[in-house]
Coordinates of C-alpha atoms in Angstrom, one line a residue:
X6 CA -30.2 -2.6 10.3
X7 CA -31.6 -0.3 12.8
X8 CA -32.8 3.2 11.6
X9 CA -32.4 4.4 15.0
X10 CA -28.8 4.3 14.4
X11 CA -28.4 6.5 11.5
X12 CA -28.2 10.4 11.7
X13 CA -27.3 12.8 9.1
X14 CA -26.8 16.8 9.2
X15 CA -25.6 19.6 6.9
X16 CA -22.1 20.8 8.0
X17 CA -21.8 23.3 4.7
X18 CA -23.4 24.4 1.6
X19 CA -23.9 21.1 -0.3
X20 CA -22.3 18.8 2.3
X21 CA -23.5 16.5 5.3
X22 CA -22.0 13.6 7.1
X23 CA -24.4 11.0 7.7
X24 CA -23.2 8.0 10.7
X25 CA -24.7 4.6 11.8
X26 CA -23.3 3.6 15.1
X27 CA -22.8 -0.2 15.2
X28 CA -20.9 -2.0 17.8
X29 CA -20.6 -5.2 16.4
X30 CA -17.4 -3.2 14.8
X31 CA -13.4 -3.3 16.5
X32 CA -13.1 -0.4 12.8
X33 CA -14.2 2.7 12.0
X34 CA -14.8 3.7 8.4
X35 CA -15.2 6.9 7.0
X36 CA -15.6 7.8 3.2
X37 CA -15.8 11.5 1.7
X38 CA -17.9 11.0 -1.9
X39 CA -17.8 13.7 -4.2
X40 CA -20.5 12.9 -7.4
X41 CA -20.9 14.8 -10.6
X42 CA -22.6 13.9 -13.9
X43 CA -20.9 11.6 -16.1
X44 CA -19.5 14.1 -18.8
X45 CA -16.7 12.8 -20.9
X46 CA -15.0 16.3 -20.5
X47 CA -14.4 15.7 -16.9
X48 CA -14.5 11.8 -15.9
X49 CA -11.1 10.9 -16.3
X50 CA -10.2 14.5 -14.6
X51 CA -12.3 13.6 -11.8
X52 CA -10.9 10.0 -11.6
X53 CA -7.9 10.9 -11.2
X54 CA -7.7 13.6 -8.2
X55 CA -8.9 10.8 -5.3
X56 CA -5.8 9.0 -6.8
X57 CA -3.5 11.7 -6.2
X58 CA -4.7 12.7 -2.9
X59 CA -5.1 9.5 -1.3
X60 CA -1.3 9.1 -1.8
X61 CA 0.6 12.0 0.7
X62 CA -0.6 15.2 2.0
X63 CA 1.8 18.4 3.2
X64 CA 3.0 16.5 6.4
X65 CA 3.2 13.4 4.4
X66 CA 5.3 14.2 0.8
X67 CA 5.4 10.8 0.1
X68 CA 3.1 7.6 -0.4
X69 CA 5.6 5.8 1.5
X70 CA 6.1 8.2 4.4
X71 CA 1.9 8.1 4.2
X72 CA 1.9 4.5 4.5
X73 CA 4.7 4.1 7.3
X74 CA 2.3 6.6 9.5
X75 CA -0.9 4.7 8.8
X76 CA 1.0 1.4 9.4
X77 CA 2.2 2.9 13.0
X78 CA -1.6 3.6 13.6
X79 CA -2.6 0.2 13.9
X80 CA -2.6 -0.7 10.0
X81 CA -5.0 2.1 9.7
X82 CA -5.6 3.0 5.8
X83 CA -6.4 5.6 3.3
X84 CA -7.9 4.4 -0.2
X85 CA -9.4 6.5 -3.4
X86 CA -12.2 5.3 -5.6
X87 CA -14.6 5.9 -8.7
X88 CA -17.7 4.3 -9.5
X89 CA -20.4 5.0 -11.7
X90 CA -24.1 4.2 -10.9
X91 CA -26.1 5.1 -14.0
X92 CA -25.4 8.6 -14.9
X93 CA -23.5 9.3 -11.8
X94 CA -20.1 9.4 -11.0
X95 CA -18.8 8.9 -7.7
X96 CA -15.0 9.4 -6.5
X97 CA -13.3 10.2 -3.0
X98 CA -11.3 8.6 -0.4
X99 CA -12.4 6.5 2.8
X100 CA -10.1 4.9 5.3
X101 CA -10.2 2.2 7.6
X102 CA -8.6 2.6 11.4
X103 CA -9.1 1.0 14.9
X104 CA -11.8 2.3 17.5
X105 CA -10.2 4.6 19.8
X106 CA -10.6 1.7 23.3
X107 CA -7.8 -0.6 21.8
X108 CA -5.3 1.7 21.1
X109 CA -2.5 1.9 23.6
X110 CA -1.8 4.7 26.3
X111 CA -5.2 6.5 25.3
X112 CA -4.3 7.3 22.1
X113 CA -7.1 9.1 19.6
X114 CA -6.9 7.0 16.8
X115 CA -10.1 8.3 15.4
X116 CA -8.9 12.3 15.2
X117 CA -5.8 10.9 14.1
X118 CA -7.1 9.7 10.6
X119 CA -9.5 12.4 10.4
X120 CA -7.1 14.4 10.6
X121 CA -4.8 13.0 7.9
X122 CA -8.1 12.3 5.1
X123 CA -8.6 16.3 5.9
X124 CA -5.1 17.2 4.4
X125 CA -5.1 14.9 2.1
X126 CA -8.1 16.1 0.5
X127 CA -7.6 20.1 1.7
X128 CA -3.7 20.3 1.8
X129 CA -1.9 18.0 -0.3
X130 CA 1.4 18.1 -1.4
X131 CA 2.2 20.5 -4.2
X132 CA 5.2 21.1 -6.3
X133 CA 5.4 25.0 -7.8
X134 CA 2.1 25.4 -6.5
X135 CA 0.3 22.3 -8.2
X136 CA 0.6 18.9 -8.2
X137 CA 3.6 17.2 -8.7
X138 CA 3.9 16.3 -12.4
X139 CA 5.4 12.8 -11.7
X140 CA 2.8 12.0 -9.5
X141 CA 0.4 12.5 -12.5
X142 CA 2.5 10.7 -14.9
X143 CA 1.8 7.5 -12.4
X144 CA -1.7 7.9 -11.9
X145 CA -2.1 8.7 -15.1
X146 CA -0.5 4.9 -16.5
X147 CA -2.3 2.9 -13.7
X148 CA -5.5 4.3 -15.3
X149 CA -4.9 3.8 -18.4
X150 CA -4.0 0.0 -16.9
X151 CA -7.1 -0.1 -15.5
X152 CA -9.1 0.3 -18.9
X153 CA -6.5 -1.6 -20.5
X154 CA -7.9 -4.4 -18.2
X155 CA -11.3 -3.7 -18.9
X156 CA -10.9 -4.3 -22.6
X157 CA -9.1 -7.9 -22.0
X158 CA -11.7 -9.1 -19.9
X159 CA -13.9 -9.8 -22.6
X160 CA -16.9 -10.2 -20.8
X161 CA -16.6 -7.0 -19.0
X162 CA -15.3 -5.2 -22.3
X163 CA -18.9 -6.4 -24.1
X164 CA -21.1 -5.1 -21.3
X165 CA -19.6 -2.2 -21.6
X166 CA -19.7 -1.7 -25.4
X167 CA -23.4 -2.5 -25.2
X168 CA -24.2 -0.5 -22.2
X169 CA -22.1 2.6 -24.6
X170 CA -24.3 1.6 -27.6
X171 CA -28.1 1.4 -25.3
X172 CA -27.1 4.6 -23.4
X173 CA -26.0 6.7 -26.5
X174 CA -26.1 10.4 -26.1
X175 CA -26.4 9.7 -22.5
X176 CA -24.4 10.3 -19.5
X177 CA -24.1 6.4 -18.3
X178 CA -22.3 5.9 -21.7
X179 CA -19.0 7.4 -20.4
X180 CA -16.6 5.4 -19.2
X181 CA -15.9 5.8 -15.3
X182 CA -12.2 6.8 -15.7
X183 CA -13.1 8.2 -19.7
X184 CA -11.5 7.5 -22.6
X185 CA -7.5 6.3 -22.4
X186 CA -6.8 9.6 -25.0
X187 CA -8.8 11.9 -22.5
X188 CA -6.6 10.4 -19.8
X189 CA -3.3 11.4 -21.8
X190 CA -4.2 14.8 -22.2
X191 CA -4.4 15.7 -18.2
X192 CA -1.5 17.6 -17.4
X193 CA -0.2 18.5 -13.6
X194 CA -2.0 22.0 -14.6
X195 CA -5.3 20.7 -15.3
X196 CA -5.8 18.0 -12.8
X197 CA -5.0 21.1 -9.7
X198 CA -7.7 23.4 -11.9
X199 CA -10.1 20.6 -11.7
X200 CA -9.0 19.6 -7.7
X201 CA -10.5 23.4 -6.9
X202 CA -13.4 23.1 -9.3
X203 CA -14.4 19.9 -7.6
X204 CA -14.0 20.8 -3.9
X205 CA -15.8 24.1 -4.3
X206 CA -19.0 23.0 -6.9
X207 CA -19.5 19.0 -6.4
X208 CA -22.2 17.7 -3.8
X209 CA -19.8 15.7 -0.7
X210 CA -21.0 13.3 1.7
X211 CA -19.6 12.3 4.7
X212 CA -20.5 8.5 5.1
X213 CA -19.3 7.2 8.6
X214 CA -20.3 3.6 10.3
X215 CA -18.5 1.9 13.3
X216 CA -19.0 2.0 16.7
X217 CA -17.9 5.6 17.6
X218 CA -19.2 8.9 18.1
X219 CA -17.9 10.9 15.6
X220 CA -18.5 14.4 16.9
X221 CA -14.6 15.2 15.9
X222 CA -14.8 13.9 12.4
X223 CA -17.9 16.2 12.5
X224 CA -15.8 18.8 14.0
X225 CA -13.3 18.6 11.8
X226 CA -14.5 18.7 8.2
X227 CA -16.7 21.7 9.3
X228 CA -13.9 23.9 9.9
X229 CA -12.0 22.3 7.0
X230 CA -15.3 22.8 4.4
X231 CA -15.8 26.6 5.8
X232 CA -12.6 27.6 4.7
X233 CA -13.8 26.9 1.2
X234 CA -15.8 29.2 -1.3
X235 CA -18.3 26.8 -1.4
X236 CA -21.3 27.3 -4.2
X237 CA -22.5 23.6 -4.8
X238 CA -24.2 22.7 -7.9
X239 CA -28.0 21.5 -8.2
X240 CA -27.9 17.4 -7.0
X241 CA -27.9 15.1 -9.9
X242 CA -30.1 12.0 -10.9
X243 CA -30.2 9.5 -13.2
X244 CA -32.8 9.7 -15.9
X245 CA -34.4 6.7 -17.7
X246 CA -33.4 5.7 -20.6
X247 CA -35.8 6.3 -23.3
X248 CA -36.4 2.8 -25.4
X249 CA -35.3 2.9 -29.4
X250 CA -37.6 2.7 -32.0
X251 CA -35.5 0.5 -33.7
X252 CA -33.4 -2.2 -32.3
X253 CA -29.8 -1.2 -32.5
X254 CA -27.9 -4.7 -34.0
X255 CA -24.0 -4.5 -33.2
X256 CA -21.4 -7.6 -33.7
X257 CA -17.8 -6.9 -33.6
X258 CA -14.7 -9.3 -34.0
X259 CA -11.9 -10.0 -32.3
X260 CA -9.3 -12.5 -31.5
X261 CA -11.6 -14.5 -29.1
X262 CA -12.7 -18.2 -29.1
X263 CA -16.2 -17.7 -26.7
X264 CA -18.4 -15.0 -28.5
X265 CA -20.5 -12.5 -25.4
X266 CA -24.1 -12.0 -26.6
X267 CA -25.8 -8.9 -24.6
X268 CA -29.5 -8.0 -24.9
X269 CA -30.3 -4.9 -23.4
X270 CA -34.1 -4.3 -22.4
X271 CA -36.2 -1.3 -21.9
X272 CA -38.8 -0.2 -19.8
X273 CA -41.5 2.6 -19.7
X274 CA -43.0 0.4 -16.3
X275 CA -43.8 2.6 -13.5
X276 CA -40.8 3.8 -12.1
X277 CA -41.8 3.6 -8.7
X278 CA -42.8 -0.1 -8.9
X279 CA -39.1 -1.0 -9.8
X280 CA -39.0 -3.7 -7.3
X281 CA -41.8 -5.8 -9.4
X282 CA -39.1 -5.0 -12.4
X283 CA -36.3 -6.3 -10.4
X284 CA -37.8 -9.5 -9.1
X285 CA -39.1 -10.1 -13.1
X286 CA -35.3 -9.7 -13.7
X287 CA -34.1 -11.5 -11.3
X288 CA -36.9 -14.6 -11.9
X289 CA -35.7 -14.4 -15.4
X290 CA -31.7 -14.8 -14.8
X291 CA -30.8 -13.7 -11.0
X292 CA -29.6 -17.2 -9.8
X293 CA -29.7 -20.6 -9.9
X294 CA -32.7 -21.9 -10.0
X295 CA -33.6 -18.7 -13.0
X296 CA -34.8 -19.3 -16.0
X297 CA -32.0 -18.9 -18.1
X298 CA -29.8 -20.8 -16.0
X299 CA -32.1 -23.8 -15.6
X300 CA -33.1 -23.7 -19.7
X301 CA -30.7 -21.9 -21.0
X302 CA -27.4 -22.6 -19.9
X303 CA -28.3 -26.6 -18.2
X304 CA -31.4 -27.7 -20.3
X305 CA -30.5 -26.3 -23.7
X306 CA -26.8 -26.0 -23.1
X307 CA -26.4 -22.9 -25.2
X308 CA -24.5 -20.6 -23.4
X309 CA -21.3 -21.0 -20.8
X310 CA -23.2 -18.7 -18.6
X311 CA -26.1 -16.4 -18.9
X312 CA -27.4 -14.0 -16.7
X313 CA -29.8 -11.1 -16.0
X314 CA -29.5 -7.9 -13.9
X315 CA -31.6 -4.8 -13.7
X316 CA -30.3 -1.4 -13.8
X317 CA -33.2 0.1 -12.0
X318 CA -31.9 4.1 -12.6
X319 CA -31.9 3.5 -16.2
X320 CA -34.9 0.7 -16.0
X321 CA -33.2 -1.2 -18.2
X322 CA -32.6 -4.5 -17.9
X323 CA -29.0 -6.3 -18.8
X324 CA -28.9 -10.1 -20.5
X325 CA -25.2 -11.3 -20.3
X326 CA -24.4 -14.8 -21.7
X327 CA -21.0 -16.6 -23.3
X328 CA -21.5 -18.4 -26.4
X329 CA -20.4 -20.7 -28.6
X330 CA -20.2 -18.7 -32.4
X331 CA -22.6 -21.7 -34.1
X332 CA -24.9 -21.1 -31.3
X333 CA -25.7 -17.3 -30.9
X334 CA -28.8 -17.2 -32.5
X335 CA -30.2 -19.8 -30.9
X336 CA -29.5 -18.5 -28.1
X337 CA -30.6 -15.0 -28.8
X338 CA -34.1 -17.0 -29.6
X339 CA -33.8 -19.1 -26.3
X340 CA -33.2 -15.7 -24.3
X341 CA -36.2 -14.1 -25.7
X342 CA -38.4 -17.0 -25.3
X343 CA -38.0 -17.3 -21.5
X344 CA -38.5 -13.6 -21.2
X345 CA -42.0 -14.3 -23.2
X346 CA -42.7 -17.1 -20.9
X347 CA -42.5 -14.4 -17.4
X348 CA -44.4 -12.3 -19.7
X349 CA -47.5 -15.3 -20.1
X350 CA -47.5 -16.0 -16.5
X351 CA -45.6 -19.4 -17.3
X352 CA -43.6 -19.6 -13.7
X353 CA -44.6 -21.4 -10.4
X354 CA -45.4 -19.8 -7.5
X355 CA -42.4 -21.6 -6.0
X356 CA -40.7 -20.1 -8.4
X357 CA -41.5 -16.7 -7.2
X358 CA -40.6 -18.1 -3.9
X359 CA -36.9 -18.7 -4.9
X360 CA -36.6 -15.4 -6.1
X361 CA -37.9 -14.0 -3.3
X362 CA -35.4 -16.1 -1.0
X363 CA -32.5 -15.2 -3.4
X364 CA -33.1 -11.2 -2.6
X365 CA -34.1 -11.9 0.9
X366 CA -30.4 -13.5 1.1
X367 CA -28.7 -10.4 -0.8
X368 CA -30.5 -8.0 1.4
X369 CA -29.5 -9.8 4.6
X370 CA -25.7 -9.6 3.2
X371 CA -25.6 -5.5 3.3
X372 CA -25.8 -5.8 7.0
X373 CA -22.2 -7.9 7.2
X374 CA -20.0 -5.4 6.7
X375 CA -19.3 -1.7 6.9
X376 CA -18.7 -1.5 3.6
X377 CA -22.0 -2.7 2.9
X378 CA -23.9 -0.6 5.1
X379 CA -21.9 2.2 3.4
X380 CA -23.0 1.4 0.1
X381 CA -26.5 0.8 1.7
X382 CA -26.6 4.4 3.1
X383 CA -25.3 6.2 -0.2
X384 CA -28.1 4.6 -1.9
X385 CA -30.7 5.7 0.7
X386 CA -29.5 9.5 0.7
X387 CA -29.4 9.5 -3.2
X388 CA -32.9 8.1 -3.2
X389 CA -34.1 10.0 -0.1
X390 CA -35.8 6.4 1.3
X391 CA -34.1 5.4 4.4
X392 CA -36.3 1.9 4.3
X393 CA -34.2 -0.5 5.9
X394 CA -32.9 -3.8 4.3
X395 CA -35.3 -5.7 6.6
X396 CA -38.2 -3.5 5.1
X397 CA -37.3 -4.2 1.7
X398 CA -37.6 -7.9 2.1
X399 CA -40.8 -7.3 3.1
X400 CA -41.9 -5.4 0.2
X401 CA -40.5 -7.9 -2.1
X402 CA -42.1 -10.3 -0.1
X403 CA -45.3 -8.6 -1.2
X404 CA -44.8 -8.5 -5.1
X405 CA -47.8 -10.3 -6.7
X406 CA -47.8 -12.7 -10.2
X407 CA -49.5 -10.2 -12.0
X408 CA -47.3 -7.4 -10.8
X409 CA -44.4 -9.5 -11.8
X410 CA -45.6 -10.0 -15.6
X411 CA -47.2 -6.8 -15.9
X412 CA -43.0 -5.9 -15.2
X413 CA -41.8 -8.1 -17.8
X414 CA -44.3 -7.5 -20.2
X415 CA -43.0 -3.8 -20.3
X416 CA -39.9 -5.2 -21.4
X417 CA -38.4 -3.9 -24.7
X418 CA -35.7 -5.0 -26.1
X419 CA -33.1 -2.0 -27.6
X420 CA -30.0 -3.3 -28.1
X421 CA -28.7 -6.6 -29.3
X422 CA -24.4 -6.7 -29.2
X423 CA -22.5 -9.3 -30.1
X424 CA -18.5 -9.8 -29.5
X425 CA -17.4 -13.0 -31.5
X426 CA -14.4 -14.5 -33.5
X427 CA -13.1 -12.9 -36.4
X428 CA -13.9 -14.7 -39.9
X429 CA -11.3 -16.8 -41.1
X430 CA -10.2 -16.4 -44.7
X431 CA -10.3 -18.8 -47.4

């Protein structure tokens, strides 16, 4: 990834488009992210609005007139999303569509979709003046679906609970879509109320990477943002989590046959060193040759998987692992022990080597695709370091043994939750 590339600018009181011109591309991809705090008041609120606009606009009334437009521009596409990073959610639309050189007869496929995410997101279709209530009632189902989902898989559903239970009074404990009852109280009303809140208060970037020059996409999200009483709110960030005194202990049943263990970790390490935290983590359960998966899981045979990942916004560190019922405590024990080991400097230097690699090979990865290098440049703009993929490996590459245990040694564990099989009666 070249820096050279990349250019951002202010078009409007709390928004900018940043692009990184790349001609490996045939695509161009443009996303428009609004963020806002996690706040159970307004996640599922906020959820659902890219939902609704990504699915017809004033010229477009329909999600199937939409789609036969976008099909007769070259399969071109318009999508919504949420996500949350640590306290932060994130929700908007992006679209897909073909660089202006192979369109027939000269045709400006690239003003074309800009054209269409503008009135989606600035003049979608209404009914009475809001949003049509039906289109609600859907949205509304297929997000309650979507948590629904959530709760089956079981190994998502116990991350989650323990994430809930670590982050508790926090905004990383909300749900990205909320809570299915704060879902069935948005009405056709309320979702329009929020839809004006949202474009005239929430920070928007403009994130666009393909080959072209996107002076019109430029062009034409200025005009469309200067039409709007714009007063944005302060940026928000992700605080660390503070660490427990006590360590919170939570088993629940259900109706499952492989229990989920998840140990959640702490750390007051310095937050600017979170690379030596995240190569600890990753040492500890990031891959295949990690401790946990190498003792653990093949050595011991305790767990159906177990895992590590480090949450470096929270600095908190995330142990994931499938169990058999008769073996969670010993596995709880095993877990802690290899954590203890990174923490006495019992680990190769070839071990560091492999963890090293392992990153090296992730990093590489977020130059493959223009998703990736979206994601890539959200990440730099939220942290305000534009240090390239290629310069990260470098500084990982750098990461000493004593760096790396003086990382895990900071390590304290907060929460302990366990999802297992209900107790059979006599």
């Amino acid at each position: 990834m070249d820096i050279k590339n990349f250019s951002r600018k202010k078009i409007a009181d709390g928004v900018h488009i940043s692009c990184y011109k790349d001609a490996r591309f045939q695509k161009n991809r443009i996303e428009i992210c609004f963020s806002d705090i996690l706040d159970r008041k307004y996640a599922s609120l906020n959820a659902i609005i890219p939902a609704v606009l990504s699915r017809s606009n004033s010229k477009y009334k329909t999600m199937q007139e939409l789609n036969n437009r976008l099909s007769q521009l070259y399969a071109a596409g318009i999508n919504d999303f949420v996500e949350d990073e640590g306290d932060i959610q994130a929700f908007g639309l992006y679209s897909y569509s073909l660089c202006n050189e192979y369109a027939f007869d000269g045709e400006n496929v690239l003003e074309e979709i800009s054209t269409m995410l503008r009135d989606c997101i600035f003049d979608p279709y209404l009914e009475n003046g809001i949003f049509p209530d039906s289109v609600i009632q859907l949205q509304k189902q297929n997000m309650i679906d979507v948590n629904n989902n959530d709760i089956n898989n079981k190994t998502r559903y116990a991350s989650m609970r323990a994430q809930a239970i670590a982050y508790e009074n926090e905004p990383a404990s909300v749900r990205r879509l909320g809570e299915n009852e704060d879902i069935e109280e948005i009405t056709a009303e309320s979702a329009y109320k929020r839809y004006i809140e949202i474009l005239e208060t929430k920070n928007v970037e403009i994130i666009c990477v393909g080959p072209a020059d996107y002076a019109i996409v430029e062009k034409i999200f200025t005009e469309a943002f200067s039409k709007i009483n714009r007063r944005p709110e302060p940026k928000f960030k992700t605080a660390r989590s503070s660490i427990k005194n006590t360590v919170s202990v939570i088993t629940e049943e259900m109706d499952i046959e492989q229990s989920k263990l998840v140990m959640i970790y702490k750390s007051d390490y310095d937050k600017e060193q979170w690379k030596h935290a995240m190569l600890a983590s990753y040492m500890l359960g990031g891959d295949v040759s990690s401790k946990l998966f190498t003792i653990v899981r093949e050595k011991l045979s305790l767990c159906y998987y177990c895992s590590s990942g480090f949450r470096r916004g929270k600095f908190a560190m995330i142990v994931n692992s499938g169990v058999e019922k008769d073996n969670l405590e010993k596995a709880r024990t095993a877990i802690q022990q290899q954590l203890d080991e990174l923490r006495d400097g019992k680990f190769t230097d070839e071990d560091m080597e492999k963890a090293k690699l392992s990153i090296a090979t992730v990093l590489k990865a977020c130059n493959d695709c223009m998703d990736s290098i979206s994601t890539w440049i959200s990440g730099c703009i939220y942290d305000d370091d534009y240090t390239t993929p290629e310069e990260k490996i470098n500084h990982y590459s750098a990461v000493t043994r004593e760096q790396i245990i003086a990382a895990a040694d900071s390590m304290k564990l907060d929460t302990v939750y366990t999802l297992t099989s209900k107790e059979e009666k006599a």
